[in-house]
Amino acid sequence: MRNHIAKPSAFENGVCVRLALLLVMVLLMLAAVVAQAYSLHAAPSGQTKPIALDPENPHYFLFRGRPTVLITSTEHYGAVMNMDFYYPLYLNELQSRGFNLTRLFSGVYVEDFAAFNIARNTLAPAPLRFICPWARSAQPGYTGGGNKFDLHTWDPAYFHRLKDFVAQAGKRGIVVEMVLFCPYYGDSQWDISPVKASNNVQGIGDLPRTKALTLENGPLLAIQDDMVRKIVAELRNFDNVYYEICNEPYFGGVTMAWQDHIAETIKNTEATFTAQHLIAQNISNGSRKIERPNPSVSIFNFHYSRPPESVRQNFGLNRVISDDETGFRGTSDSPYRREGWDFILAGGAVYDNLDYSFTVGHEDGTFEFPPAQPGGGGHALQIQLSALKKFIEGFDFVHMHPDNRDFKAVGNTAKIYVLAQPGKAYAVYVDGGNPGTTLLCNIPAGRYHAEWINTLTGTVDMLQDVSHAGGVLTLASPPYAEDVALKLVRQAE
């Protein structure tokens, strides 16, 4: 018997067609959303341009098509060399705060457990949990535990971990500052360095620690050059990397000629690559005017730069000024929050707080460090620095410049930092002056919208809409404990 199946009606056909079209539209919309998210956070390909100086304003970055400032609160640089550190959890925490930078040491420098009185130091891996660019040999005798290193053999596990870390960071929109070298502050660091003669089977590095980062270091220089070339080659296709020549080269006998040589090695290695990465140089603790800037260097790093004189002194170089390490001001949040706001509102483009709450077993930033720790960190400070990042990203900062002349505090000693887009927008930070500050603002006539921002929470504490006839505008802040920020924007007529 034939089965009789009723034909669908014209109405039913029309409904099916409309449902199919609707489904296609939904799928296309989802695809567009996924593509946009991928463009912002996906791991880069060889065709992606690395983070660069913004061509409109080289005091800032251009990253994945957007003007960028780098603000973060990061672990003590051992995320790759310390095999016990579970970095996906750490990177997730940075991403959740909106942070977009992490600082990473290569492994040529490692610390012992007692270094700088740091509890649970990520730069001090447990015995046999330290990994670096060079493979272990079959010969026992490494001072830090386990076999010596073979400086003529790369460790594939290290480079796999390094590239995975950078890729995982890239997926989260996080830039990696790859720090190639660090001075040996004392014999305790030199004694466990893989490139000290007693720790490698070649016997290379038979010299005082103060000669290790100079051009008079014998066969060690070739080992250093090879390491630089290897790391730069391995990371060539990542868009979320820049290289720092050496952390704090003003200690341990590091010479300028050697730094210039390493910068040239990076540059020469990348000369035939499709894209080149930025090079950073650490200038000093605090502030110092740069007299002879290396033309290969695009980022000038300072540590503990409060007050932010380093920005004012070097702004005319038209390159990025960075404060990429904090510490030694106790463990409370206040000094590190205020250092960040000072620096960014003075015209800096990088602020990296060294955060001791990130440790092995506490990669989510929950370690409660002791009072003797040489710095701060933790969730409360991370919220405060996240507020700073959200604040500055609320402006067209690439078209702004530091200019404090037209804003004065009345009746107190508050320090005022201003980024101005004259006649359009003003980002103002008031450091000190509690319980409140009255500002005298010499700005053009117009209608202005003012938002007073709580620097502890990022919330708006007070809104003001004012019509200004020109001359000096008086604005009174809400009450605050230590500092407050102001977003002042001229409204369209």
Short mmCIF file of C-alpha atoms in Angstrom, two decimals, residues 19-493:
data_model
loop_
_atom_site.label_atom_id
_atom_site.label_comp_id
_atom_site.label_asym_id
_atom_site.label_seq_id
_atom_site.Cartn_x
_atom_site.Cartn_y
_atom_site.Cartn_z
CA LEU A 19 12.23 30.53 10.22
CA ALA A 20 15.18 29.44 8.10
CA LEU A 21 16.04 33.05 7.24
CA LEU A 22 15.76 34.03 10.91
CA LEU A 23 18.09 31.20 11.88
CA VAL A 24 20.65 32.27 9.28
CA MET A 25 20.53 35.87 10.56
CA VAL A 26 21.06 34.72 14.16
CA LEU A 27 24.03 32.57 13.12
CA LEU A 28 25.57 35.47 11.18
CA MET A 29 25.18 37.77 14.18
CA LEU A 30 26.81 35.21 16.49
CA ALA A 31 29.65 34.78 14.03
CA ALA A 32 30.23 38.54 13.98
CA VAL A 33 30.33 38.69 17.79
CA VAL A 34 32.80 35.79 17.96
CA ALA A 35 34.97 37.38 15.26
CA GLN A 36 35.08 40.68 17.14
CA ALA A 37 36.02 38.96 20.39
CA TYR A 38 38.69 36.96 18.60
CA SER A 39 40.18 40.10 17.06
CA LEU A 40 40.61 41.62 20.51
CA HIS A 41 41.82 38.65 22.49
CA ALA A 42 42.89 35.81 20.23
CA ALA A 43 46.42 34.47 20.04
CA PRO A 44 48.22 36.35 17.30
CA SER A 45 49.37 35.06 13.97
CA GLY A 46 52.44 35.93 11.97
CA GLN A 47 50.37 38.55 10.10
CA THR A 48 49.44 40.48 13.27
CA LYS A 49 51.44 43.63 13.97
CA PRO A 50 53.04 43.65 17.43
CA ILE A 51 52.26 46.32 19.99
CA ALA A 52 53.80 49.58 18.77
CA LEU A 53 54.08 53.25 19.61
CA ASP A 54 50.90 55.05 18.59
CA PRO A 55 51.70 57.00 15.41
CA GLU A 56 49.43 59.87 16.50
CA ASN A 57 51.07 60.16 19.91
CA PRO A 58 54.20 58.08 20.60
CA HIS A 59 53.86 58.61 24.35
CA TYR A 60 51.24 55.83 24.15
CA PHE A 61 50.87 52.43 22.51
CA LEU A 62 48.83 51.08 19.62
CA PHE A 63 47.75 47.49 20.34
CA ARG A 64 45.39 45.51 18.14
CA GLY A 65 44.17 48.67 16.48
CA ARG A 66 43.48 50.64 19.66
CA PRO A 67 45.35 53.38 21.54
CA THR A 68 46.56 51.69 24.72
CA VAL A 69 47.93 52.33 28.18
CA LEU A 70 49.31 49.36 30.12
CA ILE A 71 48.18 49.16 33.74
CA THR A 72 48.52 46.09 35.91
CA SER A 73 49.38 44.44 39.23
CA THR A 74 51.61 41.43 38.61
CA GLU A 75 53.45 38.54 40.22
CA HIS A 76 57.21 38.67 40.83
CA TYR A 77 58.19 37.69 37.25
CA GLY A 78 58.65 33.94 37.81
CA ALA A 79 55.50 32.61 36.12
CA VAL A 80 57.44 30.57 33.53
CA MET A 81 60.69 29.62 35.27
CA ASN A 82 58.78 28.40 38.34
CA MET A 83 57.17 25.16 37.20
CA ASP A 84 54.87 25.05 40.23
CA PHE A 85 53.20 28.34 39.26
CA TYR A 86 49.84 27.66 37.57
CA TYR A 87 49.72 30.65 35.26
CA PRO A 88 46.25 30.15 33.64
CA LEU A 89 44.63 31.02 36.97
CA TYR A 90 46.92 34.04 37.37
CA LEU A 91 46.18 35.33 33.87
CA ASN A 92 42.46 34.84 34.46
CA GLU A 93 42.72 37.05 37.53
CA LEU A 94 44.52 39.80 35.60
CA GLN A 95 41.90 39.63 32.87
CA SER A 96 39.06 39.83 35.38
CA ARG A 97 40.48 43.14 36.63
CA GLY A 98 40.91 44.50 33.12
CA PHE A 99 44.71 44.49 33.46
CA ASN A 100 46.69 44.19 30.25
CA LEU A 101 50.37 43.66 31.16
CA THR A 102 52.57 41.14 32.94
CA ARG A 103 56.33 41.21 33.45
CA LEU A 104 58.41 38.06 32.92
CA PHE A 105 62.04 37.12 33.64
CA SER A 106 63.79 34.77 31.21
CA GLY A 107 65.40 32.43 33.76
CA VAL A 108 69.02 33.51 33.34
CA TYR A 109 68.56 35.07 36.80
CA VAL A 110 66.91 33.23 39.70
CA GLU A 111 66.63 33.99 43.41
CA ASP A 112 67.04 31.94 46.58
CA PHE A 113 64.36 31.64 49.25
CA ALA A 114 65.90 34.34 51.45
CA ALA A 115 66.24 37.00 48.73
CA PHE A 116 65.01 40.47 49.71
CA ASN A 117 62.93 38.99 52.55
CA ILE A 118 60.16 38.03 50.11
CA ALA A 119 57.77 35.41 51.45
CA ARG A 120 56.67 32.82 48.86
CA ASN A 121 58.79 34.41 46.13
CA THR A 122 57.83 33.21 42.64
CA LEU A 123 61.38 33.98 41.48
CA ALA A 124 62.65 31.37 43.95
CA PRO A 125 61.34 28.01 42.71
CA ALA A 126 61.50 24.93 44.90
CA PRO A 127 64.49 22.62 44.29
CA LEU A 128 64.22 20.80 40.94
CA ARG A 129 61.26 23.02 39.92
CA PHE A 130 63.39 25.67 38.20
CA ILE A 131 63.36 25.72 34.39
CA CYS A 132 65.36 27.99 32.10
CA PRO A 133 66.37 28.22 28.42
CA TRP A 134 69.10 25.58 28.80
CA ALA A 135 68.61 21.88 29.32
CA ARG A 136 69.92 19.99 32.31
CA SER A 137 72.90 17.72 31.70
CA ALA A 138 73.54 14.25 33.10
CA GLN A 139 76.17 15.70 35.45
CA PRO A 140 75.16 16.49 39.05
CA GLY A 141 76.34 19.61 40.82
CA TYR A 142 74.00 22.57 40.21
CA THR A 143 74.22 24.72 43.32
CA GLY A 144 70.45 25.21 43.34
CA GLY A 145 69.80 21.47 43.31
CA GLY A 146 69.89 18.80 40.62
CA ASN A 147 72.12 18.44 37.58
CA LYS A 148 74.20 21.15 35.97
CA PHE A 149 73.05 22.95 32.83
CA ASP A 150 74.31 22.42 29.29
CA LEU A 151 74.65 25.89 27.75
CA HIS A 152 74.88 24.39 24.26
CA THR A 153 71.51 22.63 24.47
CA TRP A 154 68.11 24.32 24.61
CA ASP A 155 65.36 22.96 26.85
CA PRO A 156 62.26 22.29 24.69
CA ALA A 157 60.06 22.18 27.82
CA TYR A 158 61.08 25.72 28.70
CA PHE A 159 60.26 27.12 25.29
CA HIS A 160 56.97 25.24 25.19
CA ARG A 161 56.03 26.75 28.55
CA LEU A 162 57.22 30.22 27.50
CA LYS A 163 55.24 30.23 24.26
CA ASP A 164 52.15 28.82 25.93
CA PHE A 165 52.33 31.54 28.59
CA VAL A 166 52.58 34.28 25.96
CA ALA A 167 49.78 32.69 23.91
CA GLN A 168 47.53 32.37 26.97
CA ALA A 169 48.25 36.01 27.85
CA GLY A 170 47.48 37.07 24.27
CA LYS A 171 44.10 35.34 24.34
CA ARG A 172 43.25 37.49 27.34
CA GLY A 173 44.47 40.74 25.79
CA ILE A 174 47.53 40.83 28.06
CA VAL A 175 50.94 42.11 26.88
CA VAL A 176 54.12 40.40 28.13
CA GLU A 177 57.19 42.45 28.97
CA MET A 178 59.95 39.89 28.37
CA VAL A 179 62.91 40.82 30.59
CA LEU A 180 65.98 39.18 29.14
CA PHE A 181 68.57 39.85 31.86
CA CYS A 182 68.92 41.03 35.44
CA PRO A 183 72.04 42.03 37.39
CA TYR A 184 73.35 39.76 40.13
CA TYR A 185 72.83 41.99 43.15
CA GLY A 186 74.90 39.74 45.40
CA ASP A 187 76.78 36.48 45.40
CA SER A 188 73.66 34.57 46.46
CA GLN A 189 72.06 35.20 43.04
CA TRP A 190 75.26 34.64 41.05
CA ASP A 191 75.96 31.39 42.89
CA ILE A 192 72.75 29.80 41.52
CA SER A 193 72.83 31.30 38.03
CA PRO A 194 73.00 28.71 35.23
CA VAL A 195 75.71 30.82 33.56
CA LYS A 196 78.13 30.72 36.47
CA ALA A 197 80.97 28.31 35.66
CA SER A 198 80.25 25.96 38.56
CA ASN A 199 76.65 25.44 37.36
CA ASN A 200 77.18 24.44 33.73
CA VAL A 201 79.12 21.61 32.13
CA GLN A 202 81.03 23.95 29.81
CA GLY A 203 82.56 25.85 32.74
CA ILE A 204 81.54 29.13 31.10
CA GLY A 205 81.13 32.10 33.41
CA ASP A 206 84.31 31.81 35.46
CA LEU A 207 84.38 35.46 36.45
CA PRO A 208 83.10 37.84 39.14
CA ARG A 209 79.35 38.56 39.04
CA THR A 210 80.09 42.22 38.30
CA LYS A 211 81.65 41.21 34.96
CA ALA A 212 78.79 38.97 33.82
CA LEU A 213 76.83 41.72 32.07
CA THR A 214 79.69 43.49 30.37
CA LEU A 215 81.49 43.08 27.04
CA GLU A 216 84.50 41.78 29.00
CA ASN A 217 82.81 38.54 30.03
CA GLY A 218 84.70 36.17 27.71
CA PRO A 219 82.79 33.28 26.13
CA LEU A 220 79.69 34.13 28.17
CA LEU A 221 78.83 36.90 25.69
CA ALA A 222 78.24 34.39 22.89
CA ILE A 223 75.96 32.38 25.19
CA GLN A 224 73.99 35.53 26.01
CA ASP A 225 73.70 36.48 22.34
CA ASP A 226 72.49 32.99 21.44
CA MET A 227 69.86 33.12 24.19
CA VAL A 228 68.58 36.49 22.99
CA ARG A 229 68.38 35.29 19.41
CA LYS A 230 66.63 32.08 20.44
CA ILE A 231 63.96 33.81 22.59
CA VAL A 232 63.35 36.51 19.99
CA ALA A 233 63.01 33.89 17.25
CA GLU A 234 60.64 31.74 19.32
CA LEU A 235 58.38 34.72 20.09
CA ARG A 236 58.56 36.32 16.64
CA ASN A 237 54.89 35.73 15.74
CA PHE A 238 53.34 37.07 18.94
CA ASP A 239 51.84 40.55 18.88
CA ASN A 240 51.66 40.90 22.67
CA VAL A 241 55.39 41.02 23.49
CA TYR A 242 58.07 43.63 23.96
CA TYR A 243 61.61 43.12 25.26
CA GLU A 244 63.39 44.77 28.16
CA ILE A 245 67.16 44.56 27.81
CA CYS A 246 67.94 44.24 31.50
CA ASN A 247 66.17 44.81 34.78
CA GLU A 248 67.86 47.48 36.95
CA PRO A 249 71.16 47.65 35.03
CA TYR A 250 72.34 50.39 37.36
CA PHE A 251 73.35 47.66 39.84
CA GLY A 252 75.86 44.82 39.61
CA GLY A 253 78.37 46.33 37.21
CA VAL A 254 76.19 46.29 34.07
CA THR A 255 77.72 48.53 31.40
CA MET A 256 75.98 50.74 28.87
CA ALA A 257 78.07 49.27 26.06
CA TRP A 258 76.76 45.79 26.90
CA GLN A 259 73.15 47.08 26.97
CA ASP A 260 73.65 48.69 23.56
CA HIS A 261 75.04 45.39 22.30
CA ILE A 262 71.98 43.43 23.50
CA ALA A 263 69.63 45.99 21.93
CA GLU A 264 71.53 45.65 18.66
CA THR A 265 71.33 41.85 18.90
CA ILE A 266 67.53 42.04 19.23
CA LYS A 267 67.32 44.48 16.34
CA ASN A 268 69.58 42.42 14.06
CA THR A 269 67.76 39.18 14.87
CA GLU A 270 64.43 40.72 13.87
CA ALA A 271 65.75 42.52 10.81
CA THR A 272 64.47 39.85 8.42
CA PHE A 273 61.23 39.20 10.32
CA THR A 274 57.88 40.38 8.99
CA ALA A 275 57.40 42.55 12.07
CA GLN A 276 59.66 43.94 14.77
CA HIS A 277 58.98 44.26 18.50
CA LEU A 278 59.54 47.22 20.78
CA ILE A 279 62.62 47.37 22.99
CA ALA A 280 62.55 48.79 26.54
CA GLN A 281 65.44 50.00 28.66
CA ASN A 282 65.39 50.38 32.43
CA ILE A 283 66.91 53.79 33.20
CA SER A 284 66.89 54.25 36.98
CA ASN A 285 65.05 54.01 40.23
CA GLY A 286 63.08 57.17 40.92
CA SER A 287 63.73 59.64 38.11
CA ARG A 288 66.57 60.73 35.87
CA LYS A 289 66.89 62.79 32.72
CA ILE A 290 68.05 60.67 29.79
CA GLU A 291 70.97 62.40 28.11
CA ARG A 292 71.77 60.00 25.23
CA PRO A 293 68.74 57.88 24.37
CA ASN A 294 69.41 54.73 22.37
CA PRO A 295 67.56 55.13 19.05
CA SER A 296 66.60 51.43 19.14
CA VAL A 297 64.74 51.89 22.44
CA SER A 298 61.07 52.91 22.40
CA ILE A 299 60.16 52.47 26.09
CA PHE A 300 62.06 53.98 28.99
CA ASN A 301 61.40 52.12 32.25
CA PHE A 302 61.73 53.57 35.72
CA HIS A 303 61.14 51.94 39.10
CA TYR A 304 59.51 53.49 42.18
CA SER A 305 58.95 56.71 40.23
CA ARG A 306 57.03 58.82 42.71
CA PRO A 307 56.87 61.76 42.32
CA PRO A 308 56.75 61.14 38.57
CA GLU A 309 59.58 63.48 37.62
CA SER A 310 60.77 60.84 35.14
CA VAL A 311 57.83 61.73 32.88
CA ARG A 312 58.39 65.49 32.99
CA GLN A 313 62.15 65.17 32.49
CA ASN A 314 61.88 62.90 29.45
CA PHE A 315 58.54 63.76 27.83
CA GLY A 316 60.32 65.62 25.04
CA LEU A 317 61.88 62.37 23.80
CA ASN A 318 58.46 61.44 22.36
CA ARG A 319 58.63 57.84 23.49
CA VAL A 320 56.79 55.84 26.14
CA ILE A 321 57.72 56.52 29.76
CA SER A 322 57.03 53.58 32.08
CA ASP A 323 56.95 52.85 35.82
CA ASP A 324 57.19 49.06 35.76
CA GLU A 325 58.07 48.16 39.34
CA THR A 326 56.87 49.33 42.75
CA GLY A 327 57.75 48.45 46.31
CA PHE A 328 59.70 49.35 49.45
CA ARG A 329 56.95 51.68 50.76
CA GLY A 330 55.36 49.22 53.16
CA THR A 331 52.49 46.83 52.49
CA SER A 332 49.47 49.17 52.56
CA ASP A 333 47.55 50.03 49.39
CA SER A 334 47.82 53.81 49.56
CA PRO A 335 51.39 54.44 48.33
CA TYR A 336 51.04 52.11 45.33
CA ARG A 337 47.59 53.39 44.34
CA ARG A 338 48.77 56.97 44.52
CA GLU A 339 52.01 56.22 42.67
CA GLY A 340 49.96 54.78 39.81
CA TRP A 341 47.53 57.69 39.58
CA ASP A 342 50.38 60.21 39.84
CA PHE A 343 52.35 58.53 37.07
CA ILE A 344 49.57 57.95 34.54
CA LEU A 345 48.06 61.43 35.00
CA ALA A 346 51.54 62.93 34.61
CA GLY A 347 51.68 61.44 31.11
CA GLY A 348 53.13 57.96 31.67
CA ALA A 349 51.83 55.03 29.62
CA VAL A 350 52.81 52.02 31.77
CA TYR A 351 52.18 51.30 35.44
CA ASP A 352 53.06 47.86 36.80
CA ASN A 353 52.55 47.31 40.51
CA LEU A 354 54.63 44.44 41.89
CA ASP A 355 51.97 42.35 43.66
CA TYR A 356 53.09 39.84 46.28
CA SER A 357 49.62 38.31 46.68
CA PHE A 358 50.31 36.12 43.61
CA THR A 359 52.26 33.04 44.67
CA VAL A 360 52.39 29.30 44.04
CA GLY A 361 49.12 27.95 45.40
CA HIS A 362 47.63 31.46 45.39
CA GLU A 363 47.76 32.28 41.70
CA ASP A 364 44.41 34.06 42.13
CA GLY A 365 46.08 36.73 44.28
CA THR A 366 44.86 35.60 47.70
CA PHE A 367 48.16 35.11 49.54
CA GLU A 368 48.22 37.13 52.75
CA PHE A 369 51.84 38.25 52.89
CA PRO A 370 53.53 39.17 56.18
CA PRO A 371 54.09 42.77 57.36
CA ALA A 372 57.79 42.53 56.50
CA GLN A 373 57.10 41.92 52.79
CA PRO A 374 58.95 44.55 50.67
CA GLY A 375 55.80 45.68 48.88
CA GLY A 376 52.04 45.30 48.69
CA GLY A 377 49.29 43.85 46.58
CA GLY A 378 46.01 42.00 46.96
CA HIS A 379 42.46 42.29 45.75
CA ALA A 380 41.69 45.70 47.29
CA LEU A 381 44.66 47.33 45.56
CA GLN A 382 43.85 45.54 42.33
CA ILE A 383 40.35 47.07 42.42
CA GLN A 384 41.89 50.51 42.92
CA LEU A 385 44.29 50.14 40.00
CA SER A 386 41.48 48.75 37.86
CA ALA A 387 39.62 51.98 38.60
CA LEU A 388 42.63 53.95 37.35
CA LYS A 389 42.68 51.99 34.09
CA LYS A 390 38.93 52.44 33.57
CA PHE A 391 39.28 56.17 34.30
CA ILE A 392 42.05 56.86 31.77
CA GLU A 393 40.39 54.69 29.13
CA GLY A 394 37.30 56.89 29.47
CA PHE A 395 39.21 59.64 27.64
CA ASP A 396 40.59 60.13 24.15
CA PHE A 397 43.99 60.12 25.88
CA VAL A 398 46.03 59.83 22.70
CA HIS A 399 44.99 63.43 21.95
CA MET A 400 45.83 64.68 25.46
CA HIS A 401 49.01 65.95 27.06
CA PRO A 402 50.10 66.72 30.63
CA ASP A 403 49.42 70.33 31.60
CA ASN A 404 48.89 71.33 35.23
CA ARG A 405 49.09 75.11 34.68
CA ASP A 406 45.37 75.83 34.48
CA PHE A 407 44.28 73.91 37.59
CA LYS A 408 45.07 75.09 41.12
CA ALA A 409 44.06 73.77 44.54
CA VAL A 410 42.82 76.35 47.03
CA GLY A 411 43.60 76.25 50.73
CA ASN A 412 45.62 73.03 50.93
CA THR A 413 48.80 71.36 49.72
CA ALA A 414 47.25 68.88 47.31
CA LYS A 415 49.30 67.96 44.24
CA ILE A 416 47.39 68.30 40.99
CA TYR A 417 48.09 66.23 37.87
CA VAL A 418 46.19 66.99 34.68
CA LEU A 419 45.98 65.43 31.24
CA ALA A 420 44.33 67.98 28.98
CA GLN A 421 42.63 68.07 25.63
CA PRO A 422 42.27 71.85 25.83
CA GLY A 423 38.72 73.12 25.55
CA LYS A 424 37.36 69.57 25.32
CA ALA A 425 38.31 67.26 28.18
CA TYR A 426 40.43 67.22 31.33
CA ALA A 427 41.54 64.22 33.41
CA VAL A 428 42.47 65.54 36.86
CA TYR A 429 44.01 63.74 39.83
CA VAL A 430 44.12 65.40 43.25
CA ASP A 431 46.74 63.76 45.49
CA GLY A 432 46.26 64.82 49.10
CA GLY A 433 44.29 67.76 50.45
CA ASN A 434 41.64 65.90 52.41
CA PRO A 435 38.89 66.25 53.57
CA GLY A 436 38.19 68.09 50.32
CA THR A 437 39.66 70.33 47.65
CA THR A 438 38.41 73.38 45.79
CA LEU A 439 39.83 73.61 42.29
CA LEU A 440 40.30 76.78 40.29
CA CYS A 441 40.08 75.78 36.62
CA ASN A 442 41.17 78.27 33.97
CA ILE A 443 39.31 76.80 31.00
CA PRO A 444 37.36 78.12 27.99
CA ALA A 445 33.69 79.05 28.24
CA GLY A 446 31.08 76.35 27.72
CA ARG A 447 28.84 73.78 29.33
CA TYR A 448 30.80 71.18 31.31
CA HIS A 449 29.94 67.85 32.87
CA ALA A 450 32.03 66.96 35.94
CA GLU A 451 32.33 63.53 37.54
CA TRP A 452 34.24 63.16 40.81
CA ILE A 453 35.64 59.62 40.95
CA ASN A 454 36.36 57.63 44.10
CA THR A 455 39.87 56.23 43.60
CA LEU A 456 39.22 53.34 45.99
CA THR A 457 36.20 51.97 44.15
CA GLY A 458 36.01 53.68 40.76
CA THR A 459 32.46 54.84 41.49
CA VAL A 460 31.22 58.36 40.83
CA ASP A 461 30.87 60.17 44.17
CA MET A 462 29.42 63.40 42.77
CA LEU A 463 28.08 64.77 39.47
CA GLN A 464 28.09 68.42 38.45
CA ASP A 465 26.79 70.18 35.33
CA VAL A 466 27.94 73.76 35.03
CA SER A 467 27.66 76.61 32.55
CA HIS A 468 30.94 78.49 32.44
CA ALA A 469 31.20 82.01 31.08
CA GLY A 470 34.98 81.82 30.70
CA GLY A 471 37.92 82.64 32.90
CA VAL A 472 38.29 80.69 36.14
CA LEU A 473 35.75 78.01 37.02
CA THR A 474 35.51 76.98 40.69
CA LEU A 475 34.74 73.34 41.46
CA ALA A 476 34.52 71.86 44.95
CA SER A 477 35.18 68.15 45.43
CA PRO A 478 33.18 65.78 47.62
CA PRO A 479 34.86 64.68 50.87
CA TYR A 480 37.66 62.09 50.51
CA ALA A 481 40.38 60.54 52.66
CA GLU A 482 43.57 60.75 50.59
CA ASP A 483 42.92 61.40 46.91
CA VAL A 484 40.19 61.96 44.36
CA ALA A 485 39.90 62.13 40.56
CA LEU A 486 37.88 64.43 38.31
CA LYS A 487 36.60 63.83 34.80
CA LEU A 488 35.69 67.20 33.29
CA VAL A 489 34.23 67.16 29.77
CA ARG A 490 32.86 70.02 27.70
CA GLN A 491 29.40 69.31 26.33
CA ALA A 492 28.25 69.97 22.80
CA GLU A 493 26.30 73.21 22.44
#
